[in-house]
């Protein structure tokens, strides 16, 4: 019998929801045939069978949440699975007799070495409340801040805590507040989950007081749905982004009249060619990429713990896609090295995969800047939320015919409203104005975009 465990799917994924079994108990299956579809907080993944045989047991139903390492299926392979080899204990030579000697003179004072402790695995590391200066002190002293008992208010780690830990002085934690991730309600009960959430929030954000929700059922019927998989990941990222990043929005209008005429003409001419279904988004991606080269601050990430800005020398543009199950951001890689037609082809491919739930995890990784386009759905403008840990995002509204003044005359033009939301820690309003103005200039003149290609 072979016990099939949910494999490590990468990117820190620790659990998934069973979407579909491709087999039932008693079925025969060949190696590499589809076994089960699992939806993680990144994407839906099809997992194939690593063995040939007969399905003896399926240990999870559709809709169940399973953890990495859980046995989800048992396959009768017709052969006995080899047991792990027994542990061989090494023979230890008898200890030498101890000869007492006079104690040597005390060594001269030396620098303090931090106490040694087993490192905490990345999956078990938790956020701890501590000021940047405290974290910097911990790095300088070689202390893992995860191991330091807190004595500050609301469970915060103070510089004194770090120093005492580095000196090996026993420290009794004060009123420590749990900072572990919020457990699911089904695991701990509603009241305890609410208390855990409030305690975690209070430990990290001063003056933040979250009251439990009222009992809505006293006012009328309700329906409850678990927050899981992609929707749960979106909620986590949006809260992280809005709490950590001081958002600023810069808005402008792009006159895309000439670009729209060119785009529609070329789409008709190239409709049977790869990437021929040209959309405005492909041109915007090219203009954004050009702008990021001139304004590298918007193609960066900020490390608040090391207090440094990481400038990325590659250009991977993420596209916010509405999948019906939640927001997904597939990434088009190396847009600086691709033509508009190649970008258009990539848009079609990854958008279709995202909506069908067949996109691979690698296609959701490595983004440096994100674009969200609500134009096809309607809306004149929007203020998007930055896709953390990126530092900027562009929102596109709906192209509309509007009267504008050109050379003293009122004319009707095709106008695209755009909004750049950015992290005010890494850039100022003037930087955003220059970035958006250059992008608007390129979108207003197709010839400028063609020069970029």
CSV table of N, CA, C and O in Angstrom, one decimal, residues 87-157:
chain,number,residue,atom,x,y,z
A,87,UNK,N,17.3,2.8,12.2
A,87,UNK,CA,18.3,3.7,12.6
A,87,UNK,C,19.5,3.0,13.2
A,87,UNK,O,19.3,2.1,14.1
A,88,UNK,N,20.7,3.2,12.7
A,88,UNK,CA,21.9,2.5,13.2
A,88,UNK,C,22.5,3.4,14.2
A,88,UNK,O,22.9,4.5,13.9
A,89,UNK,N,22.6,2.9,15.4
A,89,UNK,CA,23.3,3.7,16.5
A,89,UNK,C,24.8,3.5,16.5
A,89,UNK,O,25.3,2.3,16.4
A,90,UNK,N,25.5,4.5,16.5
A,90,UNK,CA,26.9,4.5,16.4
A,90,UNK,C,27.4,4.1,17.8
A,90,UNK,O,26.9,4.5,18.8
A,91,UNK,N,28.5,3.2,17.8
A,91,UNK,CA,29.1,2.8,19.0
A,91,UNK,C,29.9,4.0,19.6
A,91,UNK,O,30.6,4.7,18.8
A,92,UNK,N,29.8,4.2,20.8
A,92,UNK,CA,30.5,5.3,21.4
A,92,UNK,C,31.6,4.8,22.3
A,92,UNK,O,31.4,3.9,23.1
A,93,UNK,N,32.8,5.2,22.0
A,93,UNK,CA,34.0,4.8,22.8
A,93,UNK,C,33.8,5.2,24.2
A,93,UNK,O,33.3,6.2,24.5
A,94,UNK,N,34.3,4.3,25.1
A,94,UNK,CA,34.2,4.6,26.6
A,94,UNK,C,35.0,5.9,26.8
A,94,UNK,O,36.0,6.2,26.2
A,95,UNK,N,34.4,6.7,27.7
A,95,UNK,CA,35.0,8.0,28.1
A,95,UNK,C,36.3,7.8,28.8
A,95,UNK,O,36.6,6.9,29.5
A,96,UNK,N,37.2,8.7,28.5
A,96,UNK,CA,38.5,8.7,29.2
A,96,UNK,C,38.3,9.1,30.6
A,96,UNK,O,37.4,9.9,31.0
A,97,UNK,N,39.1,8.5,31.5
A,97,UNK,CA,39.0,8.9,33.0
A,97,UNK,C,39.3,10.4,33.1
A,97,UNK,O,40.2,10.9,32.5
A,98,UNK,N,38.5,11.0,34.0
A,98,UNK,CA,38.6,12.5,34.2
A,98,UNK,C,39.7,12.7,35.2
A,98,UNK,O,39.7,12.1,36.3
A,99,UNK,N,40.7,13.5,34.9
A,99,UNK,CA,41.8,13.9,35.8
A,99,UNK,C,41.6,15.3,36.2
A,99,UNK,O,41.5,16.2,35.4
A,100,UNK,N,41.4,15.5,37.5
A,100,UNK,CA,41.1,16.9,38.0
A,100,UNK,C,42.4,17.7,37.9
A,100,UNK,O,43.5,17.2,38.2
A,101,UNK,N,42.3,18.9,37.4
A,101,UNK,CA,43.4,19.8,37.3
A,101,UNK,C,43.0,21.1,37.9
A,101,UNK,O,41.8,21.4,38.1
A,102,UNK,N,44.1,21.8,38.3
A,102,UNK,CA,43.8,23.1,38.9
A,102,UNK,C,43.2,24.0,37.8
A,102,UNK,O,43.5,24.0,36.6
A,103,UNK,N,42.2,24.8,38.3
A,103,UNK,CA,41.5,25.7,37.3
A,103,UNK,C,42.5,26.7,36.7
A,103,UNK,O,43.3,27.3,37.5
A,104,UNK,N,42.5,26.9,35.4
A,104,UNK,CA,43.3,27.9,34.8
A,104,UNK,C,42.9,29.3,35.2
A,104,UNK,O,41.8,29.5,35.6
A,105,UNK,N,43.8,30.3,35.0
A,105,UNK,CA,43.4,31.6,35.4
A,105,UNK,C,42.3,32.1,34.4
A,105,UNK,O,42.1,31.6,33.3
A,106,UNK,N,41.5,33.0,35.0
A,106,UNK,CA,40.3,33.5,34.2
A,106,UNK,C,40.8,34.2,32.9
A,106,UNK,O,41.7,34.9,32.9
A,107,UNK,N,40.1,33.9,31.8
A,107,UNK,CA,40.5,34.5,30.6
A,107,UNK,C,40.1,36.0,30.6
A,107,UNK,O,39.3,36.4,31.4
A,108,UNK,N,40.8,36.8,29.8
A,108,UNK,CA,40.5,38.2,29.7
A,108,UNK,C,39.1,38.4,29.2
A,108,UNK,O,38.5,37.6,28.5
A,109,UNK,N,38.5,39.6,29.5
A,109,UNK,CA,37.1,39.8,29.0
A,109,UNK,C,37.0,39.8,27.5
A,109,UNK,O,37.9,40.2,26.8
A,110,UNK,N,35.9,39.3,27.0
A,110,UNK,CA,35.7,39.2,25.6
A,110,UNK,C,34.3,39.7,25.2
A,110,UNK,O,33.5,39.8,26.1
A,111,UNK,N,34.1,39.8,23.9
A,111,UNK,CA,32.8,40.3,23.5
A,111,UNK,C,31.7,39.3,23.8
A,111,UNK,O,32.0,38.1,23.8
A,112,UNK,N,30.6,39.8,24.1
A,112,UNK,CA,29.4,38.9,24.5
A,112,UNK,C,29.0,38.1,23.2
A,112,UNK,O,28.8,38.7,22.1
A,113,UNK,N,28.8,36.8,23.4
A,113,UNK,CA,28.3,36.0,22.3
A,113,UNK,C,26.8,35.7,22.6
A,113,UNK,O,26.5,35.3,23.7
A,114,UNK,N,26.0,35.8,21.6
A,114,UNK,CA,24.6,35.5,21.9
A,114,UNK,C,24.4,34.0,22.2
A,114,UNK,O,25.1,33.2,21.7
A,115,UNK,N,23.4,33.7,23.1
A,115,UNK,CA,23.2,32.3,23.4
A,115,UNK,C,22.7,31.5,22.2
A,115,UNK,O,22.0,32.0,21.3
A,116,UNK,N,23.2,30.3,22.0
A,116,UNK,CA,22.9,29.5,20.9
A,116,UNK,C,21.6,28.8,21.1
A,116,UNK,O,21.3,28.4,22.2
A,117,UNK,N,20.8,28.8,20.1
A,117,UNK,CA,19.5,28.1,20.2
A,117,UNK,C,19.1,27.6,18.8
A,117,UNK,O,19.6,28.1,17.8
A,118,UNK,N,18.4,26.4,18.8
A,118,UNK,CA,18.1,25.9,17.5
A,118,UNK,C,17.3,26.9,16.6
A,118,UNK,O,16.4,27.6,17.1
A,119,UNK,N,17.6,27.1,15.3
A,119,UNK,CA,16.9,28.0,14.5
A,119,UNK,C,15.4,27.6,14.3
A,119,UNK,O,15.1,26.4,14.3
A,120,UNK,N,14.6,28.6,14.2
A,120,UNK,CA,13.1,28.3,14.0
A,120,UNK,C,12.9,28.1,12.5
A,120,UNK,O,13.3,28.9,11.7
A,121,UNK,N,12.3,27.0,12.1
A,121,UNK,CA,12.0,26.8,10.7
A,121,UNK,C,11.2,27.9,10.1
A,121,UNK,O,10.3,28.5,10.8
A,122,UNK,N,11.4,28.3,8.8
A,122,UNK,CA,10.6,29.4,8.2
A,122,UNK,C,9.1,29.3,8.3
A,122,UNK,O,8.5,30.3,8.5
A,123,UNK,N,8.6,28.0,8.2
A,123,UNK,CA,7.2,27.9,8.3
A,123,UNK,C,6.6,28.2,9.7
A,123,UNK,O,5.4,28.5,9.8
A,124,UNK,N,7.4,28.1,10.7
A,124,UNK,CA,7.0,28.3,12.1
A,124,UNK,C,7.3,29.7,12.6
A,124,UNK,O,6.9,30.1,13.7
A,125,UNK,N,7.9,30.5,11.8
A,125,UNK,CA,8.3,31.9,12.2
A,125,UNK,C,7.0,32.8,12.2
A,125,UNK,O,6.2,32.7,11.3
A,126,UNK,N,6.9,33.6,13.2
A,126,UNK,CA,5.7,34.4,13.4
A,126,UNK,C,6.1,35.9,13.5
A,126,UNK,O,7.1,36.2,13.9
A,127,UNK,N,5.1,36.7,13.1
A,127,UNK,CA,5.4,38.2,13.3
A,127,UNK,C,5.5,38.5,14.7
A,127,UNK,O,4.7,38.1,15.6
A,128,UNK,N,6.5,39.3,15.1
A,128,UNK,CA,6.7,39.8,16.5
A,128,UNK,C,6.7,41.3,16.5
A,128,UNK,O,7.3,41.9,15.6
A,129,UNK,N,6.0,41.9,17.5
A,129,UNK,CA,6.0,43.3,17.6
A,129,UNK,C,7.3,43.9,18.2
A,129,UNK,O,7.7,43.6,19.3
A,130,UNK,N,8.0,44.7,17.3
A,130,UNK,CA,9.3,45.3,17.8
A,130,UNK,C,9.6,46.4,16.8
A,130,UNK,O,9.3,46.4,15.6
A,131,UNK,N,10.1,47.5,17.4
A,131,UNK,CA,10.5,48.7,16.6
A,131,UNK,C,11.6,48.4,15.7
A,131,UNK,O,12.5,47.5,16.0
A,132,UNK,N,11.8,49.1,14.5
A,132,UNK,CA,12.9,48.9,13.6
A,132,UNK,C,14.3,49.0,14.3
A,132,UNK,O,15.2,48.2,14.0
A,133,UNK,N,14.4,49.9,15.3
A,133,UNK,CA,15.7,50.1,16.0
A,133,UNK,C,16.0,48.8,16.8
A,133,UNK,O,17.1,48.4,16.9
A,134,UNK,N,14.9,48.2,17.4
A,134,UNK,CA,15.1,47.0,18.2
A,134,UNK,C,15.5,45.9,17.3
A,134,UNK,O,16.4,45.1,17.6
A,135,UNK,N,14.9,45.8,16.1
A,135,UNK,CA,15.3,44.7,15.2
A,135,UNK,C,16.8,44.9,14.7
A,135,UNK,O,17.5,43.9,14.5
A,136,UNK,N,17.1,46.1,14.5
A,136,UNK,CA,18.5,46.4,14.0
A,136,UNK,C,19.5,46.0,15.1
A,136,UNK,O,20.6,45.4,14.8
A,137,UNK,N,19.2,46.3,16.4
A,137,UNK,CA,20.0,45.9,17.5
A,137,UNK,C,20.2,44.4,17.5
A,137,UNK,O,21.3,43.9,17.8
A,138,UNK,N,19.1,43.7,17.3
A,138,UNK,CA,19.1,42.2,17.3
A,138,UNK,C,20.0,41.7,16.3
A,138,UNK,O,20.8,40.8,16.5
A,139,UNK,N,20.0,42.3,15.1
A,139,UNK,CA,20.9,41.8,14.0
A,139,UNK,C,22.3,42.1,14.3
A,139,UNK,O,23.2,41.3,14.1
A,140,UNK,N,22.6,43.3,14.9
A,140,UNK,CA,24.0,43.6,15.3
A,140,UNK,C,24.5,42.7,16.3
A,140,UNK,O,25.7,42.4,16.3
A,141,UNK,N,23.7,42.2,17.3
A,141,UNK,CA,24.1,41.3,18.3
A,141,UNK,C,24.0,39.8,17.9
A,141,UNK,O,24.4,39.0,18.7
A,142,UNK,N,23.5,39.6,16.7
A,142,UNK,CA,23.4,38.2,16.3
A,142,UNK,C,22.3,37.4,17.0
A,142,UNK,O,22.4,36.2,17.1
A,143,UNK,N,21.3,38.1,17.4
A,143,UNK,CA,20.2,37.5,18.1
A,143,UNK,C,19.0,37.3,17.2
A,143,UNK,O,18.6,38.2,16.4
A,144,UNK,N,18.4,36.1,17.2
A,144,UNK,CA,17.1,35.8,16.5
A,144,UNK,C,16.0,36.4,17.3
A,144,UNK,O,15.7,35.9,18.4
A,145,UNK,N,15.4,37.5,16.8
A,145,UNK,CA,14.4,38.2,17.6
A,145,UNK,C,13.2,37.3,17.9
A,145,UNK,O,12.4,37.6,18.8
A,146,UNK,N,13.0,36.2,17.1
A,146,UNK,CA,11.9,35.3,17.3
A,146,UNK,C,12.0,34.6,18.7
A,146,UNK,O,11.0,34.2,19.3
A,147,UNK,N,13.2,34.5,19.2
A,147,UNK,CA,13.5,33.8,20.5
A,147,UNK,C,13.5,34.7,21.7
A,147,UNK,O,13.6,34.2,22.8
A,148,UNK,N,13.3,36.0,21.5
A,148,UNK,CA,13.5,36.9,22.7
A,148,UNK,C,12.1,37.0,23.4
A,148,UNK,O,11.1,37.4,22.8
A,149,UNK,N,12.1,36.7,24.7
A,149,UNK,CA,10.8,36.9,25.5
A,149,UNK,C,10.5,38.4,25.6
A,149,UNK,O,11.4,39.2,26.0
A,150,UNK,N,9.3,38.9,25.3
A,150,UNK,CA,9.0,40.3,25.4
A,150,UNK,C,8.6,40.7,26.8
A,150,UNK,O,7.9,39.9,27.5
A,151,UNK,N,8.9,41.9,27.2
A,151,UNK,CA,8.5,42.4,28.5
A,151,UNK,C,7.8,43.8,28.3
A,151,UNK,O,7.4,44.4,29.3
A,152,UNK,N,7.8,44.3,27.1
A,152,UNK,CA,7.2,45.6,26.8
A,152,UNK,C,5.7,45.6,26.8
A,152,UNK,O,5.1,44.5,26.9
A,153,UNK,N,5.1,46.8,26.8
A,153,UNK,CA,3.6,46.8,26.8
A,153,UNK,C,3.0,46.1,25.5
A,153,UNK,O,3.6,46.2,24.4
A,154,UNK,N,1.9,45.4,25.7
A,154,UNK,CA,1.2,44.7,24.7
A,154,UNK,C,2.1,43.7,24.0
A,154,UNK,O,2.0,43.4,22.8
A,155,UNK,N,3.1,43.1,24.8
A,155,UNK,CA,3.9,42.1,24.2
A,155,UNK,C,5.0,42.5,23.3
A,155,UNK,O,5.5,41.7,22.5
A,156,UNK,N,5.4,43.8,23.3
A,156,UNK,CA,6.4,44.3,22.4
A,156,UNK,C,7.8,43.9,23.0
A,156,UNK,O,8.0,43.9,24.2
A,157,UNK,N,8.7,43.7,22.1
A,157,UNK,CA,10.1,43.4,22.4
A,157,UNK,C,10.9,44.7,22.5
A,157,UNK,O,10.8,45.5,21.6
